[in-house]
Amino acid sequence: MAFRVRSIAPYLALLILWEVVGRLDLVAVGALPALSEIIARFWVDRADYPRHVLATLQASSAGFVIGNIIAVLAGVLFVLLPVTARMARGLNIAIFALPPIAIAPILALTLEGMTPRIVLAALGVYFVTMQATVTGLSQYDSRAADLVRAYGGGGRAVMRFVQIRGAIPAILSGFRVAAPNAVLGAILAEFGGGGRWGLGAYLLGSLGRGEPDRLWGIGLTATLIAGLSYALFAALSARMLGASRSVTLNPAAPPAPAAGGGVWIGVVSFLLPFALWWGLLLALNVPGMIGKTPVDVFAYLFLSEGSAAAQGKLLLALGETLPITALGLVAGLAFAFGLAVTSQLAPSFTRAFLPVALVTQTMPLVALTPLLVLILGRGSAVTLWITISVTFFPAYVMITQGLSQVPRSVLELPRAYGATVWRELRLVAIPASLPWVFAAIRTTVPRALLGVMIAEWLATGRGLGNLMNQSRGYMDFSMIWTVAVVSVLLSVAFYRIAQITEDRVLRRSGHP
Amino acid sequence: MTAPAGITLTGLCKTFAGQGGSVEALRDVSLNCPPGSFTALIGPSGCGKSTILRAALGLEPLDAGSVLIGGQAPAIATRAGITGVAFQDSALLPWRTVAQNVALPLEVLGRSLGPAQGRIRDLIALVGLKGREDALPGELSGGMRQRVAIARALVSEPRVLFLDEPFGALDQILRRQMNVELQRIWLETGVTTLLVTHGIDEAVFLADRIAIMQAGPGRIVEVLDSPFARPRLPSLFAAPEFHHLCDHIAGVLHGV
Ligand SMILES: Nc1ncnc2c1ncn2[C@@H]1O[C@H](COP(=O)(O)OP(=O)(O)O)[C@@H](O)[C@H]1O
Ligand SMILES: [Mg+2]
């Protein structure tokens, strides 16, 4: 009983603090209302919610189901035929790294009705589940596989009798992480695609009216849906596993390419995303004025008469977006690393803070942004804070969990020899946490760009996000496609740079 | 059960390239097990016994040499369901019950399970697990799991049986019991058996012929007969001529 009081005490303290701060309008003249005020407003608006919630739920669950089916099938294919994994590598990284907000308008242009929302939700779950499936299928019991082969079973029999069932816990934990992503994807598509119903549409519609309590109500509802979907699959996988697994985040590296492979696989891997883009345009019969092919985008940017102007606009936007992304990323990671390492030395702090960090992780970014806009206004500060907050939490959780796998005795060894805290950090904590820091960088880089673009779109009116939103208003289709392509390429480039640096540094410092 | 098939191993060579240098696991290993014979393969740990068995089943690619089971290549023989196997580790699937684990070879071979239900039940009873048909492997002791693996090795009515230290996890009493049971099964079915073991008494009690291996590189140094009349009774374990043969084998193993 005493334990339970201890474990809920931080939350209780937080709630009370929130209530007091809200009631006294201490944050930015009432931008942070008290929880009781939010609930009261929710009650007033209660008639609005069901249709919005239903629309978001429909899109996100359809996307969740479709995305997961494709992801599991793709994972099985990648494991059965490793060459396909190498060929799809470019596509997988692109899907992982693409900022959903950048392609939301494109989907809205080329697809109809609920489809853009479903597609974006499906894209949000694909990578996580595919990765979990590949990991689960690859970590089977080789002795059981030998037995199946001893009775003449081939790769498919091993898959059927050993790997599939063995991978179920991993796949379920993939679903768990993917579920909030589906909600986020659906809401982002509602932002970019218009439409009347859905929490994203509701949020967008309420943003201009300066009613903090309503915005908070919508944001918290979105968080609740995301959190519940996470909890649902957490409970399900706990039942399958006997409650023994802890919550772990997937460091989400695309399947490592097997050695060798030849140049042509690399070429296929690079060209596949573009081929898919072109093929889909053809398959969907999108009119040429709206749907731009890779060649169209290239021509617009480099060969057309307006290309100089287009390049100018793009470079200006990049000049605004890139520095702030880098700054936010570095600050968020440094903050996360510092806190993770110090809290490692004071474990009771971790116990109190880690659950809060995990909850915040499930809060959809789109719900968070308007709230931060309310608090911080529409200047660059809001962009920076959003970037820091989207990188901080995942990085903190990942580094903390990584550090917790280092035996305490190892961490404390230098102290036993009288080392100072700094020397202890330098000798043990930093080298030990290096792989996790890099995993955090790799996974948060795309999120940072997404965070900046959302902030620019919704609040600051600068940078790539704003260029995208503006072009949407002017029906400048070529520019919409260009911004989408550039932001995806940018994200992939960041990701690759992080990955290559990681490989170099880890190899040099003796990590396997 | 159809006629047993023989095992012919000719000139097997295998070198593993590992992190700490390469290991010559097998050098020119040849062994012929005539149809219906019982051969024991004995040698110190790490001398390549399991490697021979895995190679015979086509699980380990060889540097040189050939394997024939009933005159066929391992891949064809295993797919035809001629072979049965129990590995050193029971390798049960944790999510399948005892009965379902025993049935696994039939499913892999694509045979129908319906007619085999009675047989599965009998085999589980034979290995002393009657009443535990629906237990999961996690609920069994190590010895019980090993016995499930033995039942599983027999379920496909094999003509050639490969056993890799199948009684290693059992206590001495149970081990003796299982030795007697295995002899009974072998006498009834006449299945060609290759038993890997590190128990000298077990090899002498069960086998017609005993192949003795040494390590570094793994090779067969001597093949000798165990001439005792069948069926052999547990009292044989106490017989002087039995001990004489055991002592001789121990001498060869230790290189004296
Ligand atoms: N997959 C492998 N990779 C590298 N070395 C192996 C592998 N399998 C077996 N070996 C080596 O081959 C030798 C023989 O192994 P094994 O056949 O398992 O011996 P045992 O007689 O105990 O069954 C050992 O030295 C072992 O370390
Ligand atoms: Mg062995």
Short mmCIF file of N, CA, C and O in Angstrom, two decimals, chain A residues 141 143-153 157 160-167, chain B residues 54 59 78-79 83-85 87 89 91 93 95-96 104-105 107-109 152-153 156:
data_model
loop_
_atom_site.label_atom_id
_atom_site.label_comp_id
_atom_site.label_asym_id
_atom_site.label_seq_id
_atom_site.Cartn_x
_atom_site.Cartn_y
_atom_site.Cartn_z
N ASP A 141 14.54 -19.83 -32.30
CA ASP A 141 15.38 -20.84 -31.68
C ASP A 141 15.96 -21.74 -32.76
O ASP A 141 15.26 -22.52 -33.40
N ARG A 143 17.72 -24.31 -32.65
CA ARG A 143 17.64 -25.76 -32.42
C ARG A 143 16.30 -26.29 -32.90
O ARG A 143 16.22 -27.37 -33.50
N ALA A 144 15.24 -25.54 -32.64
CA ALA A 144 13.93 -25.96 -33.12
C ALA A 144 13.90 -25.95 -34.65
O ALA A 144 13.30 -26.83 -35.28
N ALA A 145 14.58 -24.97 -35.24
CA ALA A 145 14.63 -24.91 -36.70
C ALA A 145 15.38 -26.12 -37.25
O ALA A 145 14.98 -26.71 -38.26
N ASP A 146 16.46 -26.52 -36.57
CA ASP A 146 17.20 -27.72 -36.98
C ASP A 146 16.29 -28.94 -37.01
O ASP A 146 16.37 -29.77 -37.90
N LEU A 147 15.45 -29.02 -36.01
CA LEU A 147 14.56 -30.18 -35.93
C LEU A 147 13.64 -30.23 -37.14
O LEU A 147 13.44 -31.28 -37.76
N VAL A 148 13.07 -29.08 -37.47
CA VAL A 148 12.17 -29.03 -38.63
C VAL A 148 12.93 -29.40 -39.90
O VAL A 148 12.46 -30.18 -40.73
N ARG A 149 14.17 -28.90 -40.01
CA ARG A 149 14.96 -29.22 -41.21
C ARG A 149 15.33 -30.69 -41.22
O ARG A 149 15.45 -31.29 -42.29
N ALA A 150 15.51 -31.29 -40.05
CA ALA A 150 15.88 -32.71 -39.99
C ALA A 150 14.76 -33.59 -40.53
O ALA A 150 14.99 -34.75 -40.83
N TYR A 151 13.56 -33.05 -40.61
CA TYR A 151 12.47 -33.80 -41.22
C TYR A 151 12.19 -33.28 -42.63
O TYR A 151 11.08 -33.38 -43.13
N GLY A 152 13.21 -32.69 -43.22
CA GLY A 152 13.10 -32.28 -44.61
C GLY A 152 12.36 -30.97 -44.81
O GLY A 152 12.06 -30.61 -45.94
N GLY A 153 12.04 -30.26 -43.71
CA GLY A 153 11.35 -28.98 -43.86
C GLY A 153 12.29 -27.92 -44.40
O GLY A 153 13.46 -27.88 -44.03
N ALA A 157 8.76 -24.15 -44.02
CA ALA A 157 8.29 -24.95 -42.88
C ALA A 157 8.83 -24.36 -41.58
O ALA A 157 8.11 -24.29 -40.58
N ARG A 160 6.79 -21.46 -40.75
CA ARG A 160 5.45 -21.80 -40.29
C ARG A 160 5.45 -22.40 -38.88
O ARG A 160 4.65 -22.00 -38.03
N PHE A 161 6.38 -23.32 -38.62
CA PHE A 161 6.31 -24.03 -37.34
C PHE A 161 7.08 -23.33 -36.23
O PHE A 161 6.75 -23.50 -35.06
N VAL A 162 8.12 -22.59 -36.57
CA VAL A 162 8.97 -22.04 -35.52
C VAL A 162 8.90 -20.51 -35.46
O VAL A 162 8.61 -19.93 -34.42
N GLN A 163 9.16 -19.86 -36.60
CA GLN A 163 9.41 -18.42 -36.54
C GLN A 163 8.16 -17.59 -36.26
O GLN A 163 8.18 -16.70 -35.43
N ILE A 164 7.06 -17.91 -36.97
CA ILE A 164 5.87 -17.05 -36.86
C ILE A 164 5.39 -16.98 -35.42
O ILE A 164 5.24 -15.90 -34.85
N ARG A 165 5.18 -18.14 -34.83
CA ARG A 165 4.65 -18.13 -33.47
C ARG A 165 5.65 -17.50 -32.51
O ARG A 165 5.27 -16.77 -31.59
N GLY A 166 6.92 -17.76 -32.74
CA GLY A 166 7.95 -17.20 -31.87
C GLY A 166 8.02 -15.69 -31.96
O GLY A 166 8.46 -15.02 -31.03
N ALA A 167 7.59 -15.14 -33.10
CA ALA A 167 7.70 -13.69 -33.30
C ALA A 167 6.51 -12.94 -32.73
O ALA A 167 6.55 -11.70 -32.67
N ARG B 54 24.72 -34.21 -37.39
CA ARG B 54 24.08 -33.14 -38.16
C ARG B 54 24.42 -33.26 -39.64
O ARG B 54 23.58 -33.02 -40.51
N LEU B 59 22.23 -31.26 -42.25
CA LEU B 59 22.09 -29.95 -41.62
C LEU B 59 23.39 -29.17 -41.63
O LEU B 59 23.40 -27.98 -41.40
N THR B 78 15.44 -37.43 -45.70
CA THR B 78 14.70 -36.78 -44.61
C THR B 78 13.31 -36.36 -45.08
O THR B 78 12.33 -36.52 -44.37
N ARG B 79 13.25 -35.84 -46.31
CA ARG B 79 11.96 -35.39 -46.81
C ARG B 79 10.99 -36.55 -46.98
O ARG B 79 9.78 -36.39 -46.87
N THR B 83 13.83 -40.80 -41.72
CA THR B 83 14.65 -40.59 -40.54
C THR B 83 13.85 -40.07 -39.35
O THR B 83 12.84 -39.40 -39.51
N GLY B 84 14.37 -40.39 -38.16
CA GLY B 84 13.85 -39.79 -36.94
C GLY B 84 15.04 -39.26 -36.17
O GLY B 84 16.15 -39.80 -36.30
N VAL B 85 14.83 -38.19 -35.39
CA VAL B 85 15.98 -37.63 -34.69
C VAL B 85 15.59 -37.04 -33.33
O VAL B 85 14.51 -36.49 -33.16
N PHE B 87 17.76 -34.53 -30.74
CA PHE B 87 19.02 -33.82 -30.56
C PHE B 87 19.41 -33.82 -29.10
O PHE B 87 18.63 -34.16 -28.21
N ASP B 89 19.78 -31.30 -27.26
CA ASP B 89 18.82 -30.46 -26.54
C ASP B 89 17.43 -30.86 -27.02
O ASP B 89 17.25 -31.17 -28.19
N ALA B 91 14.85 -29.25 -27.65
CA ALA B 91 14.36 -28.36 -28.71
C ALA B 91 12.86 -28.47 -28.91
O ALA B 91 12.35 -28.59 -30.02
N LEU B 93 9.05 -26.89 -28.88
CA LEU B 93 8.48 -25.57 -29.11
C LEU B 93 7.68 -25.18 -27.87
O LEU B 93 6.76 -25.90 -27.48
N TRP B 95 5.39 -23.21 -27.12
CA TRP B 95 3.95 -22.92 -27.17
C TRP B 95 3.13 -24.14 -27.53
O TRP B 95 1.92 -24.07 -27.63
N ARG B 96 3.78 -25.28 -27.77
CA ARG B 96 3.03 -26.49 -28.11
C ARG B 96 2.98 -27.42 -26.90
O ARG B 96 3.96 -27.54 -26.17
N LEU B 104 4.86 -32.93 -34.13
CA LEU B 104 5.48 -31.98 -35.06
C LEU B 104 6.09 -32.61 -36.32
O LEU B 104 5.84 -32.14 -37.44
N PRO B 105 6.89 -33.71 -36.19
CA PRO B 105 7.48 -34.29 -37.41
C PRO B 105 6.42 -34.69 -38.43
O PRO B 105 6.63 -34.50 -39.64
N GLU B 107 3.59 -33.24 -38.95
CA GLU B 107 3.11 -32.03 -39.62
C GLU B 107 4.13 -31.53 -40.63
O GLU B 107 3.78 -31.12 -41.72
N VAL B 108 5.42 -31.56 -40.23
CA VAL B 108 6.45 -31.10 -41.16
C VAL B 108 6.45 -31.98 -42.40
O VAL B 108 6.62 -31.51 -43.52
N LEU B 109 6.26 -33.28 -42.19
CA LEU B 109 6.27 -34.21 -43.33
C LEU B 109 4.97 -34.15 -44.13
O LEU B 109 4.85 -34.80 -45.17
N ARG B 152 9.02 -38.02 -29.77
CA ARG B 152 8.89 -37.31 -31.03
C ARG B 152 9.77 -37.95 -32.11
O ARG B 152 9.39 -38.02 -33.28
N ALA B 153 10.95 -38.45 -31.70
CA ALA B 153 11.85 -39.05 -32.68
C ALA B 153 11.24 -40.32 -33.27
O ALA B 153 11.58 -40.72 -34.38
N SER B 156 7.36 -40.72 -36.35
CA SER B 156 7.21 -40.84 -37.80
C SER B 156 7.51 -42.27 -38.28
O SER B 156 7.65 -42.48 -39.48
#
